CSV table of C-alpha atoms in Angstrom, one decimal:
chain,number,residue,atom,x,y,z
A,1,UNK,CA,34.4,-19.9,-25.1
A,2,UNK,CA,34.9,-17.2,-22.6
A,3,UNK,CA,37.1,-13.9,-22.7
A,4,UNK,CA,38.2,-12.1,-24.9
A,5,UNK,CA,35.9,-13.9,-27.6
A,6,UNK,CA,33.3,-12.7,-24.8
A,7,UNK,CA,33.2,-9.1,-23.5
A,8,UNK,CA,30.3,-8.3,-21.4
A,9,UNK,CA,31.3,-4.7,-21.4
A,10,UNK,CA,30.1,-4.3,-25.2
A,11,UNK,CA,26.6,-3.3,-24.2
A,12,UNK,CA,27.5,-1.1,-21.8
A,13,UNK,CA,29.5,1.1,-23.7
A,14,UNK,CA,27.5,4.7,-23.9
A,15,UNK,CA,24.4,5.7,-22.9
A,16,UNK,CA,22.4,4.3,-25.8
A,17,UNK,CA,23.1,1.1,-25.5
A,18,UNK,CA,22.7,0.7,-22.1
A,19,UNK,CA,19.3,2.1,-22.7
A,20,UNK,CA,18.8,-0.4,-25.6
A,21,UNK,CA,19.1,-3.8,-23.7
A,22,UNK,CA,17.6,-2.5,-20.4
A,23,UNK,CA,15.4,-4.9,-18.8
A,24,UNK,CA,13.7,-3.2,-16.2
A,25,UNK,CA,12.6,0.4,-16.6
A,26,UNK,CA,10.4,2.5,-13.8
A,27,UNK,CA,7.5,4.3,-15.2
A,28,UNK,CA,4.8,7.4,-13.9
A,29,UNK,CA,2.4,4.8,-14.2
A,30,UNK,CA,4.3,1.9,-12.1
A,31,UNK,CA,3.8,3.8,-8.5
A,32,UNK,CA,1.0,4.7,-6.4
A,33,UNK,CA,1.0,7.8,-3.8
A,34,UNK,CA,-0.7,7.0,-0.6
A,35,UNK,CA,-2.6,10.0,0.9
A,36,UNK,CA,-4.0,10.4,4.2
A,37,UNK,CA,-7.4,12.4,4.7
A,38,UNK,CA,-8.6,13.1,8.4
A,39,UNK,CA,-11.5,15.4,9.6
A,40,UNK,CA,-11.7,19.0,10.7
A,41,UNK,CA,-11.0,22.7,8.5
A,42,UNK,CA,-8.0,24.1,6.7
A,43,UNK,CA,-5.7,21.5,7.6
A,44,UNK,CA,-2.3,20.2,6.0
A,45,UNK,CA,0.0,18.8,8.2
A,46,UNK,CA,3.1,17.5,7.6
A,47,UNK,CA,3.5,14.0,9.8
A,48,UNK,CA,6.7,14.3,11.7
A,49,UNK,CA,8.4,10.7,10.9
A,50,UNK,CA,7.3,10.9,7.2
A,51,UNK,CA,8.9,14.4,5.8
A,52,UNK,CA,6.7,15.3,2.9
A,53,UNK,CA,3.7,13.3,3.4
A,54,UNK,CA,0.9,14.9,5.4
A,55,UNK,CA,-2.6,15.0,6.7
A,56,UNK,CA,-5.3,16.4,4.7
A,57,UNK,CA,-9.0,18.1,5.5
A,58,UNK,CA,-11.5,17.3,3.1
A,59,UNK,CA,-11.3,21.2,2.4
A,60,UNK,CA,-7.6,21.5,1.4
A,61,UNK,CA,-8.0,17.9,-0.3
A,62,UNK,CA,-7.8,19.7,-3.8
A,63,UNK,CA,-3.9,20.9,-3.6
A,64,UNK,CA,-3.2,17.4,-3.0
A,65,UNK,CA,-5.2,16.0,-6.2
A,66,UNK,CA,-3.9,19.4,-8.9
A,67,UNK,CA,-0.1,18.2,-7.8
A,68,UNK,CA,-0.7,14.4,-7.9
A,69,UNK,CA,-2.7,15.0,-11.5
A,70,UNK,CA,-0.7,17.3,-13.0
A,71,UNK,CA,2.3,15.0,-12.3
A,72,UNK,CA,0.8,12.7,-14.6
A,73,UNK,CA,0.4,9.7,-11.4
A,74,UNK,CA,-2.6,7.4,-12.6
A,75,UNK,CA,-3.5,6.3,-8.9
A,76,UNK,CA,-3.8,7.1,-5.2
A,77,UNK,CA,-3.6,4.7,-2.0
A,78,UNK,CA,-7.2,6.2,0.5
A,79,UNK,CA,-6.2,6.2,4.1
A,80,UNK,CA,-8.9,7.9,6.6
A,81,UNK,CA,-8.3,9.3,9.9
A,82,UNK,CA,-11.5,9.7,11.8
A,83,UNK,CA,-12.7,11.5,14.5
A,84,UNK,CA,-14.3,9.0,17.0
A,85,UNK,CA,-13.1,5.4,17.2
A,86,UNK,CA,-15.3,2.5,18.9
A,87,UNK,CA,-15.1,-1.1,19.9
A,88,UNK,CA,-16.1,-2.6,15.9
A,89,UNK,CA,-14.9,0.7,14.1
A,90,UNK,CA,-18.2,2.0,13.2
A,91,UNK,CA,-16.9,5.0,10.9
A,92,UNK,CA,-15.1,2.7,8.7
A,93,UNK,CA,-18.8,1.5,7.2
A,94,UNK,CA,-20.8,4.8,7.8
A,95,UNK,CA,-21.9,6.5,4.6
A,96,UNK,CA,-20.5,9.7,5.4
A,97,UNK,CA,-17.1,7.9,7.5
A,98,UNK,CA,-13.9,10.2,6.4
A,99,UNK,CA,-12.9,7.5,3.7
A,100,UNK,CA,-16.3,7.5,1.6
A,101,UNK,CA,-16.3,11.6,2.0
A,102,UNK,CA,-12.7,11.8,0.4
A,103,UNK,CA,-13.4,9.6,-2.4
A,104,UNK,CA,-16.5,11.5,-3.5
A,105,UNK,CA,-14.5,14.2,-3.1
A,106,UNK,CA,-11.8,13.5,-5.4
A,107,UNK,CA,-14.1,11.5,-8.2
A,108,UNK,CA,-15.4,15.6,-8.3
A,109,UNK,CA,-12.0,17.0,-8.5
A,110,UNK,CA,-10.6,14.3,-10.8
A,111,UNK,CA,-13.4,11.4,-11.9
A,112,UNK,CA,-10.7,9.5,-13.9
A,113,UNK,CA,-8.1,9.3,-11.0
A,114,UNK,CA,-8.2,5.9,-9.9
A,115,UNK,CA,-8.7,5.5,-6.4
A,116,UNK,CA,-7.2,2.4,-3.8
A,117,UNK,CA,-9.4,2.2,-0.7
A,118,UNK,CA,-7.8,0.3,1.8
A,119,UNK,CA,-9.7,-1.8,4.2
A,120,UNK,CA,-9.1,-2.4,7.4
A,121,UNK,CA,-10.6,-1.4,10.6
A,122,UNK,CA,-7.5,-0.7,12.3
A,123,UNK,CA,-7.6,3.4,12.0
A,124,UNK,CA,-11.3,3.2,13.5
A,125,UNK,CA,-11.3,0.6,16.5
A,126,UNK,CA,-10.1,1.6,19.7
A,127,UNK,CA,-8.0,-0.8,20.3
A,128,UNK,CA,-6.1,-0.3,17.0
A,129,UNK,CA,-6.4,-3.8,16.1
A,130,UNK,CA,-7.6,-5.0,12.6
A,131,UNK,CA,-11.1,-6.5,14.1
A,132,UNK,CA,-13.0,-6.8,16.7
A,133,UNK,CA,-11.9,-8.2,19.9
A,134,UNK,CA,-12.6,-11.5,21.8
A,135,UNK,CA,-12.3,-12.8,25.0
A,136,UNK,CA,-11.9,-16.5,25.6
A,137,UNK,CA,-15.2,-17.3,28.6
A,138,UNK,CA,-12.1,-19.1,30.3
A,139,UNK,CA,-8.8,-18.0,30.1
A,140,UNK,CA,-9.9,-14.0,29.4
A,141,UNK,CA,-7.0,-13.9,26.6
A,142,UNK,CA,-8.4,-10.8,24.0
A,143,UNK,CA,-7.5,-12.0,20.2
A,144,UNK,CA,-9.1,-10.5,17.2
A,145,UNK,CA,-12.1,-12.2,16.2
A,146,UNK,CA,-11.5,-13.4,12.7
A,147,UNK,CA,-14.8,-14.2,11.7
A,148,UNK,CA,-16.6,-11.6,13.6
A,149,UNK,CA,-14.2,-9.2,11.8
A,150,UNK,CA,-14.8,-10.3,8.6
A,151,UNK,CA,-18.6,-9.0,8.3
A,152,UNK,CA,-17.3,-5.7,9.4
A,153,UNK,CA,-15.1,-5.6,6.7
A,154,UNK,CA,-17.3,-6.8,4.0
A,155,UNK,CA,-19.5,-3.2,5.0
A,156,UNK,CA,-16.6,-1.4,4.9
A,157,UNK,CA,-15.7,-2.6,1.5
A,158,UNK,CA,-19.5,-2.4,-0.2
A,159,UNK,CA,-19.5,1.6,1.5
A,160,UNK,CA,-16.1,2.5,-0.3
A,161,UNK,CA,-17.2,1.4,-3.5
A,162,UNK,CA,-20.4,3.1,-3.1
A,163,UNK,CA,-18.6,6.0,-2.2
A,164,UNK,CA,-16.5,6.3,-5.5
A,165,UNK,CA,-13.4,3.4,-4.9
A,166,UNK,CA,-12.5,1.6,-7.8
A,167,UNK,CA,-9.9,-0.8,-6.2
A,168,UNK,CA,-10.8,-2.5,-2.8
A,169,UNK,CA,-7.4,-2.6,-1.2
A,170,UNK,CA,-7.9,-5.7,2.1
A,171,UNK,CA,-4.9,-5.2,4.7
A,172,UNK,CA,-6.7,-6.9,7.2
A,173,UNK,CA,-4.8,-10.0,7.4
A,174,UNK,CA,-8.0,-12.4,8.1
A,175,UNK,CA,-8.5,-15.9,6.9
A,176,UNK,CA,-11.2,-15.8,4.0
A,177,UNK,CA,-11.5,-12.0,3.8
A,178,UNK,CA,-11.1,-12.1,-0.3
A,179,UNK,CA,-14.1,-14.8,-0.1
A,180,UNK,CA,-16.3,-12.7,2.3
A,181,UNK,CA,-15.5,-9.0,0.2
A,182,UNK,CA,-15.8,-10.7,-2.5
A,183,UNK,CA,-19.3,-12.1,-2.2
A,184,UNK,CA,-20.2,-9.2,-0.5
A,185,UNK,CA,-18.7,-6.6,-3.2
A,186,UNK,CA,-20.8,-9.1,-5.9
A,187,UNK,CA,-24.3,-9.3,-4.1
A,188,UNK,CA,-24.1,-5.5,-4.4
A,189,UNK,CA,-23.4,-5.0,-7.6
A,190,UNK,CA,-20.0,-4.2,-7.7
A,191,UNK,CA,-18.8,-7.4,-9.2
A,192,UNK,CA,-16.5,-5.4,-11.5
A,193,UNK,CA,-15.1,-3.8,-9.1
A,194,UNK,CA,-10.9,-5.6,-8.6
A,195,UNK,CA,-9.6,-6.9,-5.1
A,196,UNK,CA,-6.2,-5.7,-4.2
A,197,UNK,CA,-5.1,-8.5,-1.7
A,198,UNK,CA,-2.6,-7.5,0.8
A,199,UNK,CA,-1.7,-11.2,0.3
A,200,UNK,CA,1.6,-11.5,1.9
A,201,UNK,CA,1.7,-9.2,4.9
A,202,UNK,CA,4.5,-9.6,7.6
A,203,UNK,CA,4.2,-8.2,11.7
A,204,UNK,CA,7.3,-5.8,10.5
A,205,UNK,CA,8.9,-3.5,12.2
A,206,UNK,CA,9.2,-1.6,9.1
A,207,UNK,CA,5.6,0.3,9.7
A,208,UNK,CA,6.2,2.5,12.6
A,209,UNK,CA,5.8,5.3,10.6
A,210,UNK,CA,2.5,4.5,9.3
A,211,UNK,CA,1.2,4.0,12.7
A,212,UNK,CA,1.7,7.6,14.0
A,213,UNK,CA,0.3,9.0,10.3
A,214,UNK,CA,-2.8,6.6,10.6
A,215,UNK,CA,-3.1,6.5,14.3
A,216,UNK,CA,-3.1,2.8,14.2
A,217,UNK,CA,-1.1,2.0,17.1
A,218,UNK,CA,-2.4,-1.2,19.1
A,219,UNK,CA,-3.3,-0.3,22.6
A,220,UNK,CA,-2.4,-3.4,23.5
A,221,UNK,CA,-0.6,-6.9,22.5
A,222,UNK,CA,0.4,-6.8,18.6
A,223,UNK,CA,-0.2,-7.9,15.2
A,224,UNK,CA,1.4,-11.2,15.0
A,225,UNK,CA,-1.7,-13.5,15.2
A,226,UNK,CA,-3.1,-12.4,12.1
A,227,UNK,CA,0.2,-10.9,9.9
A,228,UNK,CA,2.9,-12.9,8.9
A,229,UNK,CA,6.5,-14.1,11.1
A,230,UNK,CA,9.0,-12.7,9.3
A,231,UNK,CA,11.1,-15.6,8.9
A,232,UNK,CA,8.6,-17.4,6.9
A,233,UNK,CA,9.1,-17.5,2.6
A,234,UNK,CA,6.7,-21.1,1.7
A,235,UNK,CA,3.9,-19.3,3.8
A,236,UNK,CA,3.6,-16.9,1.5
A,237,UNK,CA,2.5,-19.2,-0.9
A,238,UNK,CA,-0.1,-20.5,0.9
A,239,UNK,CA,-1.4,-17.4,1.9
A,240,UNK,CA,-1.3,-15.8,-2.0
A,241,UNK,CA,-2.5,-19.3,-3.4
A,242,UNK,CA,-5.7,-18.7,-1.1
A,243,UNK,CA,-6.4,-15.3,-2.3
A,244,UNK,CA,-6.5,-16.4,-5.9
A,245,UNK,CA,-8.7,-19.0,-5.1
A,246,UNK,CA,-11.2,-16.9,-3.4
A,247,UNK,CA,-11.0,-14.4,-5.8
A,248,UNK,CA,-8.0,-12.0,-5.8
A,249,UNK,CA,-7.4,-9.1,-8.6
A,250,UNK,CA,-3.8,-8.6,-7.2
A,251,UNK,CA,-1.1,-10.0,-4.8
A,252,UNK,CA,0.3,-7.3,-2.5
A,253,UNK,CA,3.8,-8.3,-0.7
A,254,UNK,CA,4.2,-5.7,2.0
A,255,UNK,CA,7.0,-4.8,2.8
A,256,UNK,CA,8.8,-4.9,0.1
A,257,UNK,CA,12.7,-3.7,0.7
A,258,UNK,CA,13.1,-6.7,2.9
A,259,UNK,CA,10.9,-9.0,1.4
A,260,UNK,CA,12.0,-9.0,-2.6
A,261,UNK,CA,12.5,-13.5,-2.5
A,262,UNK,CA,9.2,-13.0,-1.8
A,263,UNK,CA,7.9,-11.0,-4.3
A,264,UNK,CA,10.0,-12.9,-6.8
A,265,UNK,CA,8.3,-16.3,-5.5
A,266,UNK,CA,4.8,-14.6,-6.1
A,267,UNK,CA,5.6,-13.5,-9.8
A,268,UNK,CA,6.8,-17.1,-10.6
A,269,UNK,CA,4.1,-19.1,-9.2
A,270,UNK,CA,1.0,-16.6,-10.2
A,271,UNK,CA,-0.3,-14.9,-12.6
A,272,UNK,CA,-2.1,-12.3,-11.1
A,273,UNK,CA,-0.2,-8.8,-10.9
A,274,UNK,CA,2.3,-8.4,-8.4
A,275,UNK,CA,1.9,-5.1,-6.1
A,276,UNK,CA,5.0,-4.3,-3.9
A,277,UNK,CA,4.5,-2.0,-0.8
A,278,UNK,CA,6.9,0.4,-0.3
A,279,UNK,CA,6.3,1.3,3.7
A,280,UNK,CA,6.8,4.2,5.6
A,281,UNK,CA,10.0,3.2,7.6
A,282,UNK,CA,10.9,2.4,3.9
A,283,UNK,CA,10.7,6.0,3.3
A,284,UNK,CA,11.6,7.6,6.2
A,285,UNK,CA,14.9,5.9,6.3
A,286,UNK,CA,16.0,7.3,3.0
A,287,UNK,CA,14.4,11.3,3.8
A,288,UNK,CA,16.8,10.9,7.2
A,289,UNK,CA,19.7,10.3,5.3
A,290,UNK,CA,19.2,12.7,2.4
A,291,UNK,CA,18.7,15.2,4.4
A,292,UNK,CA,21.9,14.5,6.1
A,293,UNK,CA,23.8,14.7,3.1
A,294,UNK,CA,24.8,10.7,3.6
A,295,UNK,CA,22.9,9.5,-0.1
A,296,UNK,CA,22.4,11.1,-3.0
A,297,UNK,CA,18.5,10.5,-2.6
A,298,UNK,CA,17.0,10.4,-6.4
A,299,UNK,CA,19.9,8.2,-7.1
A,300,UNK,CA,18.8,5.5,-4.0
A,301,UNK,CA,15.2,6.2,-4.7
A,302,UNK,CA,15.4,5.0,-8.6
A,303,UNK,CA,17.8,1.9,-7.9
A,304,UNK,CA,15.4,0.0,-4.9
A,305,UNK,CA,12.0,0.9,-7.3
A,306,UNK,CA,14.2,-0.4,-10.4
A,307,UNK,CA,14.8,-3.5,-7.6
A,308,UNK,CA,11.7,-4.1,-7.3
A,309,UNK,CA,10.7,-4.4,-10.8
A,310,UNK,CA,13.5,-6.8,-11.1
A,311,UNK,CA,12.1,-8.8,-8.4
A,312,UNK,CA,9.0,-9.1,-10.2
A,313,UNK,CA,6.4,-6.0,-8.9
A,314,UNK,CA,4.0,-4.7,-11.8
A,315,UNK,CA,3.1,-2.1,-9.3
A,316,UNK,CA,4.9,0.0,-6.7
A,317,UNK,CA,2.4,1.6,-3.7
A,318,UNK,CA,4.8,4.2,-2.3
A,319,UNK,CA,5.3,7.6,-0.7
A,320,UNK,CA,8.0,8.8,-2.9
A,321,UNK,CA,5.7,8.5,-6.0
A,322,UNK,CA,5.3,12.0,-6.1
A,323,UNK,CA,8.9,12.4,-6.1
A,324,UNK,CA,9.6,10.0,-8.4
A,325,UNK,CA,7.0,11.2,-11.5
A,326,UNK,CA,9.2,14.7,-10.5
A,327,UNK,CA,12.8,12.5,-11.0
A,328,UNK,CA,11.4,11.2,-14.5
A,329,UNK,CA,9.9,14.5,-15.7
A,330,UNK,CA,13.4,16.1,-15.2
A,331,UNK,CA,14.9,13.4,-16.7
A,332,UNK,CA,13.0,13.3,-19.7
């Protein structure tokens, strides 16, 4: 039987029952606020592409942590800046590199704010790859040593979680990295401590942004080696599938606007939490048009994180998560 026995529109009739049968609901403690910490005094700069996002000093860190704690956010994404960069990105694995120094920093200004480290090697190599560089003896072609890298990043990891990180956050791209950080994170005694696998990351076009906030910009060639073609959906699964063997916590999809099959195909096929990024060309798109006057922005903001919990994300990584504890605080 079908109309008028059947009217859909009965549950959507006032407020109350719309919020009765809702099935997907955005919380404070769905989304994470990246922040990005760099080196010198007194400084808070506001990154040009990414309009209300800026660059921190370890001195003005503090503003940054009251706002995000007394918005009630349960979690921040680390991203250092440093202030020398060299062939195997040294600072990314020293004890006192600009990542380990933030986190120490803000376990004394808030110890139960849960810190994301991410890991990569990108924002400390010169050549703003995600490893160190190899040339073939014959044809001189320079690709990323996967490897090589992967040592690297198993330092990088065991310093961060010395330094205060409870989340190791990989967004390398490399084959076996959960294996190697994994083993690595364990032999030191941080086999408690959960891997956030960027599992399904794609050479976008969506992270332009990013690269100016992080200085990350290859110097030369791309990504497209090691990160995903974006026209490939059953890769993902063999990419996420691997991660959970070696020993994944969570499955990151990043992007996430463009890639929501995706993150649908890794909630039905895992069990693992689902963790959808929420990039910076993501975000910039939607602060350009606000402040044009072309979109009403809380209203665009709330429906695509509400799509991405319908897709299937447990957690949201994004740079309107300030914004978006403010949007629920008014609400409530």
């Amino acid at each position: 039987m079908s109309f008028p026995i059947i009217r859909n529109r009965r549950l959507r009739g006032n407020a109350a029952i719309r919020n009765l049968v809702r099935e997907n609901q955005v919380t404070v403690n769905d989304v994470v606020q990246p922040i990005f910490v760099t080196h010198g005094t007194n400084i808070k700069e506001e990154i040009a592409s990414m309009p209300g996002v800026f660059h921190f000093s370890l001195d003005r860190l503090q503003e940054e942590i009251a706002e995000i704690t007394e918005l009630g956010l349960q979690a921040i994404l680390l991203f250092g800046i440093p202030d020398h960069k060299d062939p195997t990105g040294t600072s990314a694995f020293m004890d006192n590199g600009i990542v380990q120094q933030a986190a120490r920093r803000i376990k004394e200004l808030n110890p139960n704010l849960l810190i994301i480290a991410d890991t990569c090697l990108c924002q400390f190599t010169d050549t703003g790859h995600c490893g160190v560089i190899h040339h073939h003896p014959i044809t001189g072609h320079a690709d990323v040593a996967n490897d090589a890298s992967l040592e690297l990043l198993v330092r990088t990891a065991v310093s961060q979680a010395k330094a205060g990180a409870d989340i190791i956050a990989p967004s390398n791209m490399m084959d076996g990295y959960v294996h190697a950080i994994r083993h690595g994170l364990d032999e030191a005694g941080f086999e408690n401590t959960p891997i956030m696998a960027y599992s399904v990351k794609y050479a976008s076009a969506y992270y332009g942004p990013f690269r100016d906030a992080a200085d990350s910009t290859p110097q030369f060639g791309d990504r497209k080696t090691y990160q995903m073609d974006p026209a490939n959906g059953r890769e993902a699964l063999r990419e996420a599938e691997s991660d959970v063997a070696e020993g994944a916590d969570f499955l990151m999809v990043k992007p996430a606007l463009a890639y929501m099959d995706i993150i649908r195909v890794l909630k039905d096929n895992f069990d693992l939490p689902v963790v959808a990024y929420n990039v910076s060309a993501e975000y910039a798109m939607v602060k350009a048009a606000a402040k044009q006057g072309w979109i009403n922005e809380e209203a665009i903001v709330m429906e695509t994180m509400t799509s991405f919990k319908r897709a299937g994300a447990d957690i949201i990584l994004t740079y309107f998560a300030k914004d978006i504890a403010r949007y629920l605080r008014n609400k409530n």
